[in-house]
Coordinates of C-alpha atoms in Angstrom, one line a residue:
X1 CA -21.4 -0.8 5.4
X2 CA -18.8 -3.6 7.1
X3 CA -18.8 -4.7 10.5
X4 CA -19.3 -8.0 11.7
X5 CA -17.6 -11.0 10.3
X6 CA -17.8 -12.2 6.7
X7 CA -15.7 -15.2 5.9
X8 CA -12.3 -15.0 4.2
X9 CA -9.6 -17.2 2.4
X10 CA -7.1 -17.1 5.9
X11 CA -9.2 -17.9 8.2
X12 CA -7.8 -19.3 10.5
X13 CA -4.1 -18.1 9.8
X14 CA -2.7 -16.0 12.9
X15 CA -0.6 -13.2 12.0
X16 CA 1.9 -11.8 14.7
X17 CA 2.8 -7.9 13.7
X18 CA 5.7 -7.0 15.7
X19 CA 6.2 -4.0 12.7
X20 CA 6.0 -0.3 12.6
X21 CA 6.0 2.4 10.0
X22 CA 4.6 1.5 7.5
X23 CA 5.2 -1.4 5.4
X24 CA 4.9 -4.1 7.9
X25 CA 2.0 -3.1 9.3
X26 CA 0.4 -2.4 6.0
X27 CA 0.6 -5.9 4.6
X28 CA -0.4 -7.6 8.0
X29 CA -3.8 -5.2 7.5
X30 CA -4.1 -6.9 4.0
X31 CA -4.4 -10.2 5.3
X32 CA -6.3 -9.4 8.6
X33 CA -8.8 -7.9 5.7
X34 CA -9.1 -11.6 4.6
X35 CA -9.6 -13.4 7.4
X36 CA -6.7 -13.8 9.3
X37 CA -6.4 -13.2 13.1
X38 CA -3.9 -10.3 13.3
X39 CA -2.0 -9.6 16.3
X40 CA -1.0 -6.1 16.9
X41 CA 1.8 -5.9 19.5
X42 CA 3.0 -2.3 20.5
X43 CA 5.2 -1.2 23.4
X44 CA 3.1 -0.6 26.5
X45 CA 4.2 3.1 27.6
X46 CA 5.1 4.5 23.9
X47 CA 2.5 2.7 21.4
X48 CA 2.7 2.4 18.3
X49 CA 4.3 5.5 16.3
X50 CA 1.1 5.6 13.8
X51 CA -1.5 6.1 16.6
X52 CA 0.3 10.1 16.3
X53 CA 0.8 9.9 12.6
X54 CA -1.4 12.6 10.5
X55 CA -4.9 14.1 11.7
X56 CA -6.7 13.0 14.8
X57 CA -10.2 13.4 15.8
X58 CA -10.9 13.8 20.0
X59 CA -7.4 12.7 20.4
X60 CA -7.2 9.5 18.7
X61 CA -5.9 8.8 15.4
X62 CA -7.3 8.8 12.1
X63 CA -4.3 6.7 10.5
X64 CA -4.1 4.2 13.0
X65 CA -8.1 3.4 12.7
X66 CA -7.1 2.5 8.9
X67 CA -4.0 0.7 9.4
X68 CA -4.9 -1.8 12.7
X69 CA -8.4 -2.2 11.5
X70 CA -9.0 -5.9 12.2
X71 CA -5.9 -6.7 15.0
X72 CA -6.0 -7.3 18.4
X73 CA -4.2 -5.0 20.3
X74 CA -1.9 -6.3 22.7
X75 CA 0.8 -4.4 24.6
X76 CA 4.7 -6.0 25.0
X77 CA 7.9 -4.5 25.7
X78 CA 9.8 -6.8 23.4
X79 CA 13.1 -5.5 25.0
X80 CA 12.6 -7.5 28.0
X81 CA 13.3 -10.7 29.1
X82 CA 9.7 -11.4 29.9
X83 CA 8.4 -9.3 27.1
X84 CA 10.6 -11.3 24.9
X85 CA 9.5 -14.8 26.1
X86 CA 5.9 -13.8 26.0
X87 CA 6.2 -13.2 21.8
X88 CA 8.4 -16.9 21.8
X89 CA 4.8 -18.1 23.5
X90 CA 2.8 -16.3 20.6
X91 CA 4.8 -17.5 18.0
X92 CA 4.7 -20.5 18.9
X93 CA 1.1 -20.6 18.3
X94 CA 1.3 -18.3 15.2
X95 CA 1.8 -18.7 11.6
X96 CA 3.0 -15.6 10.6
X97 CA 5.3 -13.2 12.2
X98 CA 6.1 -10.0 10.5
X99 CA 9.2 -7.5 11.9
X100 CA 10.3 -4.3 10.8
X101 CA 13.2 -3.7 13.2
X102 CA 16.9 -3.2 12.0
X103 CA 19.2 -6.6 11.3
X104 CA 20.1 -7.7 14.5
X105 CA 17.5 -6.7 16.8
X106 CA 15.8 -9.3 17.3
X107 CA 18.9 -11.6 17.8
X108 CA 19.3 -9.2 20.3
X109 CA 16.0 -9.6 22.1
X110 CA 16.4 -13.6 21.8
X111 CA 14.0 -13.6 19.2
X112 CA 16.1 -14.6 16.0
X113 CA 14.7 -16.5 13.3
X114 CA 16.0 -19.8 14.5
X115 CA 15.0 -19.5 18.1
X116 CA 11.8 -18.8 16.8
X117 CA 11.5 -21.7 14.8
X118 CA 12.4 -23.8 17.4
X119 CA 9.3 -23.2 18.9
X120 CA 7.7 -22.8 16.0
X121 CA 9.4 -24.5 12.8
X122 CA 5.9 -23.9 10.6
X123 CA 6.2 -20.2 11.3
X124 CA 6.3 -17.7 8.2
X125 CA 8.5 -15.2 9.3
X126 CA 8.4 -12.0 7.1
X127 CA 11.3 -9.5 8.1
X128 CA 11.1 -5.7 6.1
X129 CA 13.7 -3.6 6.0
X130 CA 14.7 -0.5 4.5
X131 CA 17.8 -2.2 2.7
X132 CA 17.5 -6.5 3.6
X133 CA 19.4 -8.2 6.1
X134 CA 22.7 -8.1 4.6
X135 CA 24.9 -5.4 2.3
X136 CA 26.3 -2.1 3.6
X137 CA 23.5 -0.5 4.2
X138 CA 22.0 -3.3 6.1
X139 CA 22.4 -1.4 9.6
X140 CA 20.8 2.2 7.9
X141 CA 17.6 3.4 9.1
X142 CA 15.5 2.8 6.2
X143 CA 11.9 4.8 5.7
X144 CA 10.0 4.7 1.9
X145 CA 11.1 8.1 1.3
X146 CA 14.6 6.8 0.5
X147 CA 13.0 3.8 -1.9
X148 CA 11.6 6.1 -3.4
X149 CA 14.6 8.3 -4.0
X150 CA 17.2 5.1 -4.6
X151 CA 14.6 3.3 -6.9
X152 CA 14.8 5.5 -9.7
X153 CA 11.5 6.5 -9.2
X154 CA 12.1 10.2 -8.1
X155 CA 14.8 10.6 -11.2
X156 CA 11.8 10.5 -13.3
X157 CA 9.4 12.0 -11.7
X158 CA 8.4 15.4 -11.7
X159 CA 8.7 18.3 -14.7
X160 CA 11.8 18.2 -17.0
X161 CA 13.2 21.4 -15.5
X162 CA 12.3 20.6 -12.1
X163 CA 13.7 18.9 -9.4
X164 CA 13.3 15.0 -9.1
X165 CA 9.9 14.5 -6.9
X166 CA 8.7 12.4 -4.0
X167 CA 5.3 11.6 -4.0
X168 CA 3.0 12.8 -1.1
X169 CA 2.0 9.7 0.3
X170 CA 3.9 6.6 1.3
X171 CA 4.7 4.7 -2.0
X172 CA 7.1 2.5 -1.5
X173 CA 5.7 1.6 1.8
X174 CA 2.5 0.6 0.1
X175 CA 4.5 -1.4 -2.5
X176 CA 6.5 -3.0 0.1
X177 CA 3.2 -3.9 1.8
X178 CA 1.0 -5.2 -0.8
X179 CA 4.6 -7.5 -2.0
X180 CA 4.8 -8.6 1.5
X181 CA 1.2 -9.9 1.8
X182 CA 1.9 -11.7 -1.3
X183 CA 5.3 -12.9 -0.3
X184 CA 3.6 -14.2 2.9
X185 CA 0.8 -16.2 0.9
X186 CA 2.9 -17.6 -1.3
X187 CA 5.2 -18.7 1.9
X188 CA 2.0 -20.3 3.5
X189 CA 1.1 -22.0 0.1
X190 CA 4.8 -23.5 0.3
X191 CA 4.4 -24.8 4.0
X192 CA 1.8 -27.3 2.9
X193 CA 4.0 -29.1 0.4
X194 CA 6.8 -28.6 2.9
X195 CA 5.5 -28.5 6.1
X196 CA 7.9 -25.9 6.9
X197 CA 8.1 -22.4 7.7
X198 CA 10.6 -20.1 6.2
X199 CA 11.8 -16.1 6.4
X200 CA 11.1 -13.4 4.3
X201 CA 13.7 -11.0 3.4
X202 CA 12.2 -7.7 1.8
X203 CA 13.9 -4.3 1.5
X204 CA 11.9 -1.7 0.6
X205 CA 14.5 -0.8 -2.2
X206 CA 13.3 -3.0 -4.1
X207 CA 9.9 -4.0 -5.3
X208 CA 9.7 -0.1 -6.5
X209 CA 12.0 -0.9 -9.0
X210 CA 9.7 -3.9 -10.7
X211 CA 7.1 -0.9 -11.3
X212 CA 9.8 1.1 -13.0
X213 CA 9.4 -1.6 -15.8
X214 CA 11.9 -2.1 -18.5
X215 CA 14.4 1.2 -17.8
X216 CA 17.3 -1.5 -16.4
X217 CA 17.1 -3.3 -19.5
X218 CA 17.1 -0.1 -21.6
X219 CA 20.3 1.2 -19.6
X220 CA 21.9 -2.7 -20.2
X221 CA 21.1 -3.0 -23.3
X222 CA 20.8 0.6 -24.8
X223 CA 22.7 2.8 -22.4
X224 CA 19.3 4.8 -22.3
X225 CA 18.2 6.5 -19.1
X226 CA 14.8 7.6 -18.8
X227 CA 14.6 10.9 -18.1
X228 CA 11.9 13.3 -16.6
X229 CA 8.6 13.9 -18.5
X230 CA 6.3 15.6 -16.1
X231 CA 3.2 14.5 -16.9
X232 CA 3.7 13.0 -20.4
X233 CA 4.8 9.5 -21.6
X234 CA 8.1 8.8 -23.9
X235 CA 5.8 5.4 -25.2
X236 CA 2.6 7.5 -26.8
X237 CA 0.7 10.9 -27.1
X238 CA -1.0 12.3 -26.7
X239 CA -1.0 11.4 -22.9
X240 CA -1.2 14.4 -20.4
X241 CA -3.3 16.7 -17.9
X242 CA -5.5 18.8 -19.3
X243 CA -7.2 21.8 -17.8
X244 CA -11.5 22.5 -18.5
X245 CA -13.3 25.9 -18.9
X246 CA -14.7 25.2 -15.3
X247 CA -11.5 24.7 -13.8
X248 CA -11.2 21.1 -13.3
X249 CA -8.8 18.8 -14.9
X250 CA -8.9 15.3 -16.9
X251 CA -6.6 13.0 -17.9
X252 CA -6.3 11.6 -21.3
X253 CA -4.6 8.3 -22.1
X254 CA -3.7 7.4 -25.8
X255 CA -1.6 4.1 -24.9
X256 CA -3.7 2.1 -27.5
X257 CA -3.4 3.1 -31.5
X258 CA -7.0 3.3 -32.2
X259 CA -7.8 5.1 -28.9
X260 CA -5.1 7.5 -30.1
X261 CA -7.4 8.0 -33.5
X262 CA -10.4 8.3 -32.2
X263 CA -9.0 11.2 -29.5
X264 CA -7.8 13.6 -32.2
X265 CA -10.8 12.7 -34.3
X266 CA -12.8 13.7 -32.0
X267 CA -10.8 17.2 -30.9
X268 CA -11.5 18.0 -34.5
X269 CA -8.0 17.2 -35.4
X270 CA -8.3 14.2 -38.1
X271 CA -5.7 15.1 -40.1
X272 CA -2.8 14.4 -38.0
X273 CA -4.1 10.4 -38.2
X274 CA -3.1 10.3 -42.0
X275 CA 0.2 11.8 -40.8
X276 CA 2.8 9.0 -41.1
X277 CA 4.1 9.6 -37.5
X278 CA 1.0 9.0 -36.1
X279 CA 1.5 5.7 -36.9
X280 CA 3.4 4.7 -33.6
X281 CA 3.5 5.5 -30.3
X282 CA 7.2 7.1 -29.4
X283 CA 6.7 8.9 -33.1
X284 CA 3.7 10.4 -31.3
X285 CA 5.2 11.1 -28.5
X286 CA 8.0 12.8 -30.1
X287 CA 5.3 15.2 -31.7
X288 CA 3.3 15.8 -27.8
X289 CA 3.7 20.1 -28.5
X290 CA 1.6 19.7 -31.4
X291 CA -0.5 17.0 -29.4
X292 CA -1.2 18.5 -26.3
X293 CA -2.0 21.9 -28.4
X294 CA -4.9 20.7 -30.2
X295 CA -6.4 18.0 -27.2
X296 CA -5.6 20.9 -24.7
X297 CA -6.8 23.7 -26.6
X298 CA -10.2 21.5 -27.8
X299 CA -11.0 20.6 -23.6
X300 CA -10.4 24.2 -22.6
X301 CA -13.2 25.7 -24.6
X302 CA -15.7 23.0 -22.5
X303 CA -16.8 21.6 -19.3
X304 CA -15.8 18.9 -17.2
X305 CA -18.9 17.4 -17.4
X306 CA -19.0 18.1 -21.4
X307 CA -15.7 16.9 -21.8
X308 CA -16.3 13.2 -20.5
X309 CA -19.8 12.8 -21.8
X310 CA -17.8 13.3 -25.5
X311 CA -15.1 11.4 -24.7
X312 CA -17.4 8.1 -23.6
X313 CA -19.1 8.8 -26.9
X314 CA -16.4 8.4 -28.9
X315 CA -14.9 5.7 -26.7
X316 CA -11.8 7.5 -26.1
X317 CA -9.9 7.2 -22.8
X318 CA -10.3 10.1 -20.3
X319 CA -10.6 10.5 -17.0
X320 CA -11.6 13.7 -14.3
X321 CA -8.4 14.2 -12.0
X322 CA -10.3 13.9 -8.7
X323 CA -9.4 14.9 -4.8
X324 CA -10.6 12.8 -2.1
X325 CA -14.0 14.5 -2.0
X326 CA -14.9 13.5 -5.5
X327 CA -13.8 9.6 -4.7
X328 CA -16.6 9.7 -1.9
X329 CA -19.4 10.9 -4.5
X330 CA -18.0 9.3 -7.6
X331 CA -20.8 6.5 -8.7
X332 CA -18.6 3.9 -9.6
X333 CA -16.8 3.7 -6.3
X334 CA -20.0 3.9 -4.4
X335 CA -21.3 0.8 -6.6
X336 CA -18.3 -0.9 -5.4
X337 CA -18.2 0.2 -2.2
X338 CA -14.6 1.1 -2.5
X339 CA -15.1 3.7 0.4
X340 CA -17.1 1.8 3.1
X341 CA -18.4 2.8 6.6
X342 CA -17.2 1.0 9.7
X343 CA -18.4 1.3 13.0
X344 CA -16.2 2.3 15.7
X345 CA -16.8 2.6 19.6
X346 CA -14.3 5.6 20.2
X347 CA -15.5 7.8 16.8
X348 CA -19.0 6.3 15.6
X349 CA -19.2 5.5 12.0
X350 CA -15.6 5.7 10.0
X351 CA -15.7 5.7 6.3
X352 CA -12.0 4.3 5.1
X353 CA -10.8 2.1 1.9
X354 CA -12.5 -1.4 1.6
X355 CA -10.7 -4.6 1.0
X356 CA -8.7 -4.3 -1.6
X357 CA -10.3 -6.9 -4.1
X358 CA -13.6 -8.7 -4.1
X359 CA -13.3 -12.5 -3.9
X360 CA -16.6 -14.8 -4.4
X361 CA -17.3 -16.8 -2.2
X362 CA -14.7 -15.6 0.6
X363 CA -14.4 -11.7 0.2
X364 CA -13.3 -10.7 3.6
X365 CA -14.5 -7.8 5.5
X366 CA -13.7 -5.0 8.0
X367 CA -14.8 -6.3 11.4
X368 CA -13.5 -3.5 13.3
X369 CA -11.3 -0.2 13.4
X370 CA -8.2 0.2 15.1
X371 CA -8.5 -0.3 18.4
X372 CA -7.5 1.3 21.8
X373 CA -4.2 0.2 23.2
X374 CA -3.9 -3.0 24.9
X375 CA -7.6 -3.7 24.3
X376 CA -7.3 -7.5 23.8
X377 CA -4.5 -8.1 26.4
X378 CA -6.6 -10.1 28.7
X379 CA -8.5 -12.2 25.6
X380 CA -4.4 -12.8 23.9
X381 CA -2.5 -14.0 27.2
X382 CA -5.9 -15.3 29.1
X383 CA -7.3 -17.2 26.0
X384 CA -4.3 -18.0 23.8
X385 CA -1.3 -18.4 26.6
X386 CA -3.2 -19.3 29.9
X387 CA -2.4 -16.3 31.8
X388 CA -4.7 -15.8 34.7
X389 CA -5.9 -12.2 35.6
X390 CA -3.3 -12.2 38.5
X391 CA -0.1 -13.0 36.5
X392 CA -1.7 -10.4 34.1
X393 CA -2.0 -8.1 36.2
X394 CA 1.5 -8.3 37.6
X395 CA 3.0 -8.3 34.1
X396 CA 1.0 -4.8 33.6
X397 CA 2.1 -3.5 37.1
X398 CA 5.7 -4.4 35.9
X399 CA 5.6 -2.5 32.3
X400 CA 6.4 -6.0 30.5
X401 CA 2.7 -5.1 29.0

């Protein structure tokens, strides 16, 4: 159960998220998690695109309680003069700025990365693109689907004689995010040896392809391009999906030696160990047919629960393929607290992810869903710029918030 606040490694820091869609706003939620005072601006007639992203409940949206959990919402329209000098005035007071728009845009608004260090030359300015600041494709609308595809991740991904596969949720925007948060530490860490802020420059091409581990080496080196292998590996075997009597499905990793003895051992298979194949992973893998036949064929004839009460025996590698349901009641996750409850004014209690990692002495904490729009405007300009409720008022009246 979160709520309420629980100290964290940035306190202190204040985070200005200009960003939308996904990445942006993603990593500015990872370090709101830990302490930091998060910003949210959105524009004041349109909001931000996520409020109408996936399911809602009673109107309001699911997505957005996840992803603007611990920020202040304020409201700006950034394409106005006003608008414009009101984010100089934050960012002047902030440490962090992260932007999502297209190279350019900002310069357009008056906002560029050297006006803004003018005001503020400490500031940590994090800009995420689809494809950087510079290059041909600078000026493209960018969105993870097309990491994704122009990584190589979607070449080899999917079944051998199937098409090349996007996954179902936002990957590389989630890769983007959690680089950016760390991209954005490791600026702040520089700032105190410096005492200077410095910009950020991360296409979301890119940190996709650090996860596709050595395949550029194996196409310099070797001319070898990885191809697709549904649900198998090219490094070991047997390594697969594997359906039980009672219609559920595990997963069985092998990427060990002696984890790879003890599996087929245990399927009742011993004899393939003395094999001299067996000896090395892509040997093994070459030989999966025979493999998945007799792990398959062995987990068919038995239970989920059967299966992975053996498996744990033998100290084998398995694990059940589970949907979002079977995370919520899964014992392990609930001794972590991995999915955690949150109360929220609009919806009552939320259950969502918790922080990502568990730090000991300054874990961080959900303090609050996402809220409704413009719901700190008065505490931001009032408290942080000096605006009185008149001036407020007549910036609101005027659309600028």
């Amino acid at each position: 159960m979160q709520n309420g606040s629980v100290a964290g490694p940035l306190d202190g820091i204040v985070v200005l998220d200009i960003a939308t869609l996904f990445a942006g706003p993603l990593a500015a939620t990872v370090l709101g998690d830990y302490g930091a005072e998060v910003i949210k601006v959105e524009h004041p007639r349109h909001g931000d695109p996520s409020r109408k992203h996936g399911h809602t409940k009673d109107g309001v949206g699911l997505w957005w309680k996840m992803l603007s959990r611990n920020k202040k919402a304020v409201t700006c329209d950034l394409g106005t003069a006003e608008g414009a000098a009101l984010i100089l005035r934050l960012a002047a007071g902030a440490d962090v700025l992260i932007e999502n728009f297209r190279p350019g845009t900002l310069e357009r608004w008056g906002l560029s990365p050297q006006r803004l260090h003018e005001a503020n030359p400490r500031l940590v300015i994090a800009r995420v693109t689809g494809f950087g600041q510079a290059g041909p494709y600078a000026h493209r609308p960018g969105f993870g689907t097309l990491a994704e595809a122009m990584s190589g991740f979607a070449a080899v991904t999917g079944e051998p004689d199937g098409p090349p596969t996007l996954p179902p949720f936002g990957l590389a925007d989630g890769v983007s995010a959690l680089t950016c948060a760390n991209a954005v530490t490791m600026a702040l860490y520089e700032r105190e040896r410096s005492g200077r802020g410095q910009v950020i420059d991360l296409a979301i091409i890119e940190p996709l392809l650090t996860l596709l581990g050595p395949q550029p080496l194996w196409w310099d080196q070797l001319g070898v391009l990885q191809e697709r292998t549904g649900n198998r590996s090219v490094n070991n075997a047997p390594r697969n999906t594997y359906g039980t009597r009672d219609g559920r499905w595990v997963a069985v990793s092998t990427s060990s030696q002696n984890i790879a003895e003890r599996v087929m051992r245990l399927v009742g298979h011993p004899e393939v160990v003395e094999e001299p194949w067996f000896a090395g992973g892509a040997d093994r893998a070459a030989h999966a047919d025979l493999l998945d036949a007799h792990v398959g064929g062995w987990i068919a004839e038995r239970d989920l629960d059967e299966v992975v009460a053996a498996f744990e025996r033998a100290q084998a590698a398995v694990a059940p393929v589970y949907d979002i349901r079977d995370v919520f009641d899964d014992p392990q996750y609930r001794a972590l607290d991995t999915i955690t409850t949150v109360d929220d004014a609009e919806l009552g209690p939320l259950r969502m992810q918790n922080v990502l990692f568990r730090l000991s002495r300054t874990p961080g904490s959900i303090r609050w869903a996402g809220p409704p729009m413009g719901a700190h405007n008065d505490e931001v300009y009032g408290s942080r710029l000096g605006l009185d409720t008149d001036e407020i008022a007549r910036l609101r009246e005027k659309g600028v918030i």
